Amino acid sequence: MTTLSRRALNRATLERQLLLRRAKMSAYDAVEHLAGLQAQAPFPPYYALWARLQGFKPSELAELLESRRVVRIALMRGTVHLVTAADALAWRPVVQGLYDRDLKQNTLHAQALTGLDHDAVAKVARELLVASPLSSTALGAELARRWPDVATASLTHLARGRLPLVQVPPRAIWGKAGQTTYACLDQWVGAPLSAPSPAGLIARYLRAFGPASVADVQAWAGITRLGEVAAEMDLRRYRDPDGRELIDLPELTLPDEDVPAPPRLLGPFDQTILSYADRTRVISDEHRKRVITQNGLVKGTLLAGGYVRGRWELRKDRKAAVVELTPFEKLPKRDLEALESAAARLLSWAEPGAETHEVRVLA
């Protein structure tokens, strides 16, 4: 069984995440290829596609949301992702067990929901949402009319756990503001949910993130017992430097580990650093602590030599837009210059209306 070096794993990850070179593909094809995009906040998916695609315009992704070809929905790990409508229909049934467990164990809501007829609440919530999309507050208030002794937040949490709820526009439309408003996925996109296929989910993960361990797949999906499924699949198998077994789709190849990795600015919540149990293929444990805050926020990051070497932040007011680059270590001059140039392009793309643009490198 072939052992892959960490550098080989790094380059494989960057290639499959479209980070070795900007891809010539549509926004829709990229969302599908990447197995969705992290979307805890409204706009990180736009930055993710900017980093990966040639000539990406925010209007491309906004149009996909408005036409319902892509949706924002809580999926893997219980977090909001932006995925194609087809993938949402296929994957929500696979990860439903994660939401069922949460309803029994959630520290904020489980006690309030004990003894409640979950099916009955879900049925009423669905009827309400079929009539019209509702905000979280409005949905909770309507459910409280039927169950006045239960906290409205807990009732809404139950609805989100039992039903595949999408967050509808104008939420997450570039340049617009909108509160979180829910609709039922199947009604919103006009198609039924698929039968659960854990093997299909594993295959899509590997196409976007492999080669990887079963533990990596489970960390991304937020569900367990995938080793049993992978054992029955036709997969190529490797070892990592620590001797752990890695799996991959047999038809996929790996880039040469010496292929250059150009400097990149990855947006906040980028899935490249969030989708593995062992994240050292792209970020050291030390640097991870400086990128992911205690309350779960994930900063934009600097890639140099294929690895996270710093972070970046966009600051703006009515007139000025500034990108601050904070390297965690001394970078080669050409890498730093490339990152400064990328930051200038990012400003022109993200804040074209600002009177002034500035890139600052912080010590």
mmCIF file of N, CA and C in Angstrom, residues 303-354:
data_model
loop_
_atom_site.group_PDB
_atom_site.id
_atom_site.type_symbol
_atom_site.label_atom_id
_atom_site.label_comp_id
_atom_site.label_asym_id
_atom_site.label_seq_id
_atom_site.Cartn_x
_atom_site.Cartn_y
_atom_site.Cartn_z
ATOM 1 N N LEU A 303 -2.602 31.551 2.049
ATOM 2 C CA LEU A 303 -1.902 30.334 1.664
ATOM 3 C C LEU A 303 -0.603 30.731 0.986
ATOM 4 N N ALA A 304 0.496 30.149 1.446
ATOM 5 C CA ALA A 304 1.789 30.340 0.799
ATOM 6 C C ALA A 304 2.515 29.002 0.832
ATOM 7 N N GLY A 305 3.020 28.580 -0.313
ATOM 8 C CA GLY A 305 3.645 27.272 -0.386
ATOM 9 C C GLY A 305 2.650 26.141 -0.150
ATOM 10 N N GLY A 306 1.367 26.429 -0.281
ATOM 11 C CA GLY A 306 0.335 25.407 -0.123
ATOM 12 C C GLY A 306 -0.254 25.311 1.269
ATOM 13 N N TYR A 307 0.304 26.049 2.242
ATOM 14 C CA TYR A 307 -0.145 25.939 3.634
ATOM 15 C C TYR A 307 -0.599 27.299 4.170
ATOM 16 N N VAL A 308 -1.441 27.257 5.176
ATOM 17 C CA VAL A 308 -1.879 28.488 5.822
ATOM 18 C C VAL A 308 -0.691 29.098 6.559
ATOM 19 N N ARG A 309 -0.373 30.341 6.188
ATOM 20 C CA ARG A 309 0.768 31.052 6.788
ATOM 21 C C ARG A 309 0.353 32.371 7.431
ATOM 22 N N GLY A 310 -0.941 32.644 7.480
ATOM 23 C CA GLY A 310 -1.388 33.896 8.064
ATOM 24 C C GLY A 310 -2.881 34.061 7.869
ATOM 25 N N ARG A 311 -3.371 35.248 8.185
ATOM 26 C CA ARG A 311 -4.800 35.530 8.037
ATOM 27 C C ARG A 311 -4.978 36.918 7.449
ATOM 28 N N TRP A 312 -6.194 37.210 7.002
ATOM 29 C CA TRP A 312 -6.497 38.526 6.464
ATOM 30 C C TRP A 312 -7.888 38.960 6.909
ATOM 31 N N GLU A 313 -8.083 40.282 6.927
ATOM 32 C CA GLU A 313 -9.384 40.848 7.277
ATOM 33 C C GLU A 313 -9.676 42.039 6.385
ATOM 34 N N LEU A 314 -10.932 42.179 6.018
ATOM 35 C CA LEU A 314 -11.388 43.326 5.241
ATOM 36 C C LEU A 314 -12.080 44.308 6.174
ATOM 37 N N ARG A 315 -11.597 45.525 6.184
ATOM 38 C CA ARG A 315 -12.196 46.584 7.005
ATOM 39 C C ARG A 315 -12.663 47.690 6.078
ATOM 40 N N LYS A 316 -13.840 48.253 6.363
ATOM 41 C CA LYS A 316 -14.359 49.284 5.469
ATOM 42 C C LYS A 316 -15.240 50.260 6.224
ATOM 43 N N ASP A 317 -15.319 51.468 5.660
ATOM 44 C CA ASP A 317 -16.307 52.448 6.084
ATOM 45 C C ASP A 317 -16.914 53.027 4.809
ATOM 46 N N ARG A 318 -17.528 54.176 4.894
ATOM 47 C CA ARG A 318 -18.226 54.710 3.726
ATOM 48 C C ARG A 318 -17.301 55.064 2.573
ATOM 49 N N LYS A 319 -16.057 55.378 2.891
ATOM 50 C CA LYS A 319 -15.159 55.862 1.847
ATOM 51 C C LYS A 319 -13.990 54.925 1.551
ATOM 52 N N ALA A 320 -13.504 54.246 2.567
ATOM 53 C CA ALA A 320 -12.268 53.473 2.414
ATOM 54 C C ALA A 320 -12.515 51.990 2.633
ATOM 55 N N ALA A 321 -11.775 51.180 1.900
ATOM 56 C CA ALA A 321 -11.780 49.726 2.096
ATOM 57 C C ALA A 321 -10.333 49.284 2.229
ATOM 58 N N VAL A 322 -10.042 48.526 3.277
ATOM 59 C CA VAL A 322 -8.672 48.121 3.587
ATOM 60 C C VAL A 322 -8.632 46.611 3.815
ATOM 61 N N VAL A 323 -7.669 45.937 3.225
ATOM 62 C CA VAL A 323 -7.380 44.547 3.560
ATOM 63 C C VAL A 323 -6.098 44.519 4.374
ATOM 64 N N GLU A 324 -6.197 43.940 5.567
ATOM 65 C CA GLU A 324 -5.027 43.786 6.433
ATOM 66 C C GLU A 324 -4.534 42.339 6.358
ATOM 67 N N LEU A 325 -3.276 42.185 5.949
ATOM 68 C CA LEU A 325 -2.637 40.872 5.884
ATOM 69 C C LEU A 325 -1.773 40.689 7.123
ATOM 70 N N THR A 326 -1.957 39.554 7.811
ATOM 71 C CA THR A 326 -1.172 39.277 9.012
ATOM 72 C C THR A 326 -0.452 37.943 8.849
ATOM 73 N N PRO A 327 0.779 37.950 8.317
ATOM 74 C CA PRO A 327 1.538 36.695 8.226
ATOM 75 C C PRO A 327 1.902 36.188 9.622
ATOM 76 N N PHE A 328 1.895 34.872 9.796
ATOM 77 C CA PHE A 328 2.282 34.278 11.077
ATOM 78 C C PHE A 328 3.771 33.988 11.139
ATOM 79 N N GLU A 329 4.445 34.140 10.028
ATOM 80 C CA GLU A 329 5.887 33.873 9.957
ATOM 81 C C GLU A 329 6.441 34.694 8.802
ATOM 82 N N LYS A 330 7.764 34.781 8.718
ATOM 83 C CA LYS A 330 8.379 35.540 7.630
ATOM 84 C C LYS A 330 8.164 34.793 6.321
ATOM 85 N N LEU A 331 7.600 35.470 5.348
ATOM 86 C CA LEU A 331 7.308 34.861 4.061
ATOM 87 C C LEU A 331 8.338 35.297 3.025
ATOM 88 N N PRO A 332 8.613 34.434 2.033
ATOM 89 C CA PRO A 332 9.477 34.874 0.934
ATOM 90 C C PRO A 332 8.913 36.133 0.280
ATOM 91 N N LYS A 333 9.800 37.000 -0.148
ATOM 92 C CA LYS A 333 9.378 38.290 -0.692
ATOM 93 C C LYS A 333 8.393 38.125 -1.840
ATOM 94 N N ARG A 334 8.642 37.168 -2.739
ATOM 95 C CA ARG A 334 7.759 37.018 -3.899
ATOM 96 C C ARG A 334 6.371 36.526 -3.482
ATOM 97 N N ASP A 335 6.301 35.694 -2.420
ATOM 98 C CA ASP A 335 5.003 35.240 -1.926
ATOM 99 C C ASP A 335 4.221 36.391 -1.312
ATOM 100 N N LEU A 336 4.907 37.206 -0.522
ATOM 101 C CA LEU A 336 4.237 38.340 0.107
ATOM 102 C C LEU A 336 3.755 39.329 -0.956
ATOM 103 N N GLU A 337 4.573 39.570 -1.964
ATOM 104 C CA GLU A 337 4.158 40.469 -3.042
ATOM 105 C C GLU A 337 2.944 39.909 -3.776
ATOM 106 N N ALA A 338 2.928 38.594 -3.996
ATOM 107 C CA ALA A 338 1.787 37.973 -4.669
ATOM 108 C C ALA A 338 0.521 38.091 -3.825
ATOM 109 N N LEU A 339 0.651 37.961 -2.509
ATOM 110 C CA LEU A 339 -0.507 38.093 -1.625
ATOM 111 C C LEU A 339 -1.003 39.531 -1.582
ATOM 112 N N GLU A 340 -0.080 40.487 -1.586
ATOM 113 C CA GLU A 340 -0.494 41.896 -1.628
ATOM 114 C C GLU A 340 -1.232 42.206 -2.931
ATOM 115 N N SER A 341 -0.748 41.652 -4.027
ATOM 116 C CA SER A 341 -1.416 41.852 -5.309
ATOM 117 C C SER A 341 -2.799 41.220 -5.303
ATOM 118 N N ALA A 342 -2.908 40.021 -4.722
ATOM 119 C CA ALA A 342 -4.212 39.362 -4.625
ATOM 120 C C ALA A 342 -5.165 40.168 -3.764
ATOM 121 N N ALA A 343 -4.650 40.763 -2.684
ATOM 122 C CA ALA A 343 -5.491 41.576 -1.814
ATOM 123 C C ALA A 343 -6.012 42.806 -2.544
ATOM 124 N N ALA A 344 -5.188 43.405 -3.382
ATOM 125 C CA ALA A 344 -5.625 44.561 -4.167
ATOM 126 C C ALA A 344 -6.731 44.158 -5.138
ATOM 127 N N ARG A 345 -6.590 42.984 -5.758
ATOM 128 C CA ARG A 345 -7.634 42.504 -6.671
ATOM 129 C C ARG A 345 -8.912 42.184 -5.896
ATOM 130 N N LEU A 346 -8.748 41.630 -4.703
ATOM 131 C CA LEU A 346 -9.908 41.329 -3.871
ATOM 132 C C LEU A 346 -10.687 42.601 -3.542
ATOM 133 N N LEU A 347 -9.984 43.670 -3.214
ATOM 134 C CA LEU A 347 -10.641 44.936 -2.908
ATOM 135 C C LEU A 347 -11.415 45.463 -4.112
ATOM 136 N N SER A 348 -10.820 45.391 -5.278
ATOM 137 C CA SER A 348 -11.496 45.868 -6.483
ATOM 138 C C SER A 348 -12.746 45.051 -6.768
ATOM 139 N N TRP A 349 -12.678 43.768 -6.457
ATOM 140 C CA TRP A 349 -13.817 42.874 -6.703
ATOM 141 C C TRP A 349 -14.908 43.056 -5.655
ATOM 142 N N ALA A 350 -14.510 43.086 -4.382
ATOM 143 C CA ALA A 350 -15.494 43.086 -3.290
ATOM 144 C C ALA A 350 -16.034 44.472 -2.979
ATOM 145 N N GLU A 351 -15.212 45.515 -3.159
ATOM 146 C CA GLU A 351 -15.610 46.868 -2.774
ATOM 147 C C GLU A 351 -15.346 47.849 -3.912
ATOM 148 N N PRO A 352 -15.975 47.644 -5.054
ATOM 149 C CA PRO A 352 -15.697 48.535 -6.196
ATOM 150 C C PRO A 352 -16.162 49.966 -5.966
ATOM 151 N N GLY A 353 -17.096 50.176 -5.046
ATOM 152 C CA GLY A 353 -17.609 51.517 -4.819
ATOM 153 C C GLY A 353 -16.835 52.342 -3.819
ATOM 154 N N ALA A 354 -15.846 51.738 -3.155
ATOM 155 C CA ALA A 354 -15.070 52.497 -2.169
ATOM 156 C C ALA A 354 -14.207 53.545 -2.868
#
